[in-house]
PDB file of C-alpha atoms in Angstrom:
ATOM      1  CA  MET A 609       0.000   0.000   0.000  1.00  0.00           C
ATOM      2  CA  ALA A 610       1.366   3.426  -0.937  1.00  0.00           C
ATOM      3  CA  ASN A 611      -0.377   6.609   0.208  1.00  0.00           C
ATOM      4  CA  GLY A 612      -3.484   4.594   1.098  1.00  0.00           C
ATOM      5  CA  LYS A 613      -3.719   3.085  -2.391  1.00  0.00           C
ATOM      6  CA  THR A 614      -3.196  -0.570  -3.202  1.00  0.00           C
ATOM      7  CA  LEU A 615      -0.534  -1.123  -5.832  1.00  0.00           C
ATOM      8  CA  GLN A 616      -0.765  -4.130  -8.114  1.00  0.00           C
ATOM      9  CA  TYR A 617       2.109  -5.559 -10.075  1.00  0.00           C
ATOM     10  CA  THR A 618       2.338  -8.252 -12.671  1.00  0.00           C
ATOM     11  CA  ILE A 619       5.530 -10.259 -12.775  1.00  0.00           C
ATOM     12  CA  ASP A 620       6.362 -13.144 -15.047  1.00  0.00           C
ATOM     13  CA  GLU A 621       7.364 -16.532 -13.693  1.00  0.00           C
ATOM     14  CA  LYS A 622      11.044 -16.265 -14.680  1.00  0.00           C
ATOM     15  CA  ALA A 623      11.438 -12.855 -13.043  1.00  0.00           C
ATOM     16  CA  LEU A 624       9.767 -14.172  -9.892  1.00  0.00           C
ATOM     17  CA  SER A 625      12.069 -17.191  -9.902  1.00  0.00           C
ATOM     18  CA  ASP A 626      15.130 -14.949 -10.361  1.00  0.00           C
ATOM     19  CA  LEU A 627      13.971 -12.663  -7.560  1.00  0.00           C
ATOM     20  CA  THR A 628      13.401 -15.608  -5.220  1.00  0.00           C
ATOM     21  CA  ARG A 629      16.873 -16.987  -5.997  1.00  0.00           C
ATOM     22  CA  THR A 630      18.464 -13.569  -5.430  1.00  0.00           C
ATOM     23  CA  LEU A 631      16.695 -13.120  -2.090  1.00  0.00           C
ATOM     24  CA  ALA A 632      17.829 -16.582  -0.981  1.00  0.00           C
ATOM     25  CA  SER A 633      21.387 -15.671  -1.964  1.00  0.00           C
ATOM     26  CA  PHE A 634      21.215 -12.434   0.048  1.00  0.00           C
ATOM     27  CA  SER A 635      19.833 -14.336   3.006  1.00  0.00           C
ATOM     28  CA  ALA A 636      22.667 -16.889   2.883  1.00  0.00           C
ATOM     29  CA  ALA A 637      25.286 -14.151   2.490  1.00  0.00           C
ATOM     30  CA  SER A 638      23.905 -12.143   5.410  1.00  0.00           C
ATOM     31  CA  GLU A 639      23.874 -15.268   7.611  1.00  0.00           C
ATOM     32  CA  ALA A 640      27.510 -16.013   6.690  1.00  0.00           C
ATOM     33  CA  LEU A 641      28.473 -12.409   7.459  1.00  0.00           C
ATOM     34  CA  ARG A 642      26.619 -12.501  10.774  1.00  0.00           C
ATOM     35  CA  LYS A 643      28.492 -15.681  11.763  1.00  0.00           C
ATOM     36  CA  GLN A 644      31.829 -14.035  10.925  1.00  0.00           C
ATOM     37  CA  ILE A 645      30.975 -10.959  12.989  1.00  0.00           C
ATOM     38  CA  VAL A 646      29.861 -13.098  15.920  1.00  0.00           C
ATOM     39  CA  THR A 647      33.175 -14.976  15.924  1.00  0.00           C
ATOM     40  CA  LEU A 648      35.298 -11.805  15.622  1.00  0.00           C
ATOM     41  CA  PHE A 649      33.936  -9.666  18.420  1.00  0.00           C
ATOM     42  CA  PRO A 650      33.770 -10.549  22.110  1.00  0.00           C
ATOM     43  CA  THR A 651      30.326 -10.669  23.627  1.00  0.00           C
ATOM     44  CA  LYS A 652      28.949 -10.500  27.156  1.00  0.00           C
ATOM     45  CA  TYR A 653      29.483 -13.762  29.035  1.00  0.00           C
ATOM     46  CA  GLY A 654      26.337 -15.882  29.043  1.00  0.00           C
ATOM     47  CA  SER A 655      24.484 -13.807  26.433  1.00  0.00           C
ATOM     48  CA  ASP A 656      22.798 -15.454  23.459  1.00  0.00           C
ATOM     49  CA  LEU A 657      25.620 -14.239  21.212  1.00  0.00           C
ATOM     50  CA  TRP A 658      28.213 -15.591  23.650  1.00  0.00           C
ATOM     51  CA  TRP A 659      26.571 -19.021  23.442  1.00  0.00           C
ATOM     52  CA  GLU A 660      26.464 -18.779  19.662  1.00  0.00           C
ATOM     53  CA  GLN A 661      30.187 -17.920  19.571  1.00  0.00           C
ATOM     54  CA  SER A 662      30.989 -20.793  21.898  1.00  0.00           C
ATOM     55  CA  ILE A 663      29.016 -23.284  19.832  1.00  0.00           C
ATOM     56  CA  GLU A 664      30.673 -22.141  16.588  1.00  0.00           C
ATOM     57  CA  ARG A 665      34.133 -22.395  18.194  1.00  0.00           C
ATOM     58  CA  SER A 666      33.280 -25.855  19.503  1.00  0.00           C
ATOM     59  CA  LYS A 667      32.160 -27.048  16.077  1.00  0.00           C
ATOM     60  CA  LYS A 668      35.480 -25.887  14.601  1.00  0.00           C
ATOM     61  CA  ASP A 669      37.455 -27.586  17.387  1.00  0.00           C
ATOM     62  CA  ILE A 670      35.576 -30.860  16.906  1.00  0.00           C
ATOM     63  CA  ALA A 671      36.083 -30.726  13.127  1.00  0.00           C
ATOM     64  CA  ALA A 672      39.822 -30.172  13.726  1.00  0.00           C
ATOM     65  CA  GLY A 673      39.981 -33.120  16.133  1.00  0.00           C
ATOM     66  CA  LYS A 674      40.690 -30.928  19.162  1.00  0.00           C
ATOM     67  CA  TYR A 675      38.901 -33.010  21.761  1.00  0.00           C
ATOM     68  CA  LYS A 676      39.488 -35.951  24.084  1.00  0.00           C
ATOM     69  CA  THR A 677      37.404 -39.036  24.710  1.00  0.00           C
ATOM     70  CA  PHE A 678      37.369 -41.177  27.831  1.00  0.00           C
ATOM     71  CA  ASP A 679      36.349 -44.791  28.320  1.00  0.00           C
ATOM     72  CA  SER A 680      35.039 -44.207  31.827  1.00  0.00           C
ATOM     73  CA  ALA A 681      34.356 -41.563  34.443  1.00  0.00           C
ATOM     74  CA  LYS A 682      37.431 -42.804  36.336  1.00  0.00           C
ATOM     75  CA  ASP A 683      39.619 -42.127  33.281  1.00  0.00           C
ATOM     76  CA  PHE A 684      38.140 -38.654  33.051  1.00  0.00           C
ATOM     77  CA  VAL A 685      38.808 -37.926  36.746  1.00  0.00           C
ATOM     78  CA  ARG A 686      42.396 -39.216  36.376  1.00  0.00           C
ATOM     79  CA  TYR A 687      42.861 -36.864  33.440  1.00  0.00           C
ATOM     80  CA  LEU A 688      41.530 -33.915  35.457  1.00  0.00           C
ATOM     81  CA  ASP A 689      43.734 -34.827  38.425  1.00  0.00           C
ATOM     82  CA  GLY A 690      46.727 -34.875  36.102  1.00  0.00           C
ATOM     83  CA  LEU A 691      46.017 -31.306  35.014  1.00  0.00           C
ATOM     84  CA  SER A 692      46.537 -30.000  38.537  1.00  0.00           C
ATOM     85  CA  SER A 693      49.848 -31.842  39.043  1.00  0.00           C
TER      86      SER A 693
END
């Protein structure tokens, strides 16, 4: 609606398809940019953005193999005890 008047447009199927594809591309690009910004700037501890940063960092660490596994709780406790030695 513009100035209280309803505007009507006719758009062909190809143009609509192109527009939809372009909007999807913009959406994907803005999401990628948002993720980069979130990982670059520190955020308040415990905030939603802080959690998002932490999850993204964790995904990268897991993909890079930066994690440990333990066969039992005892093994885990031994590992933790070894950190304080």
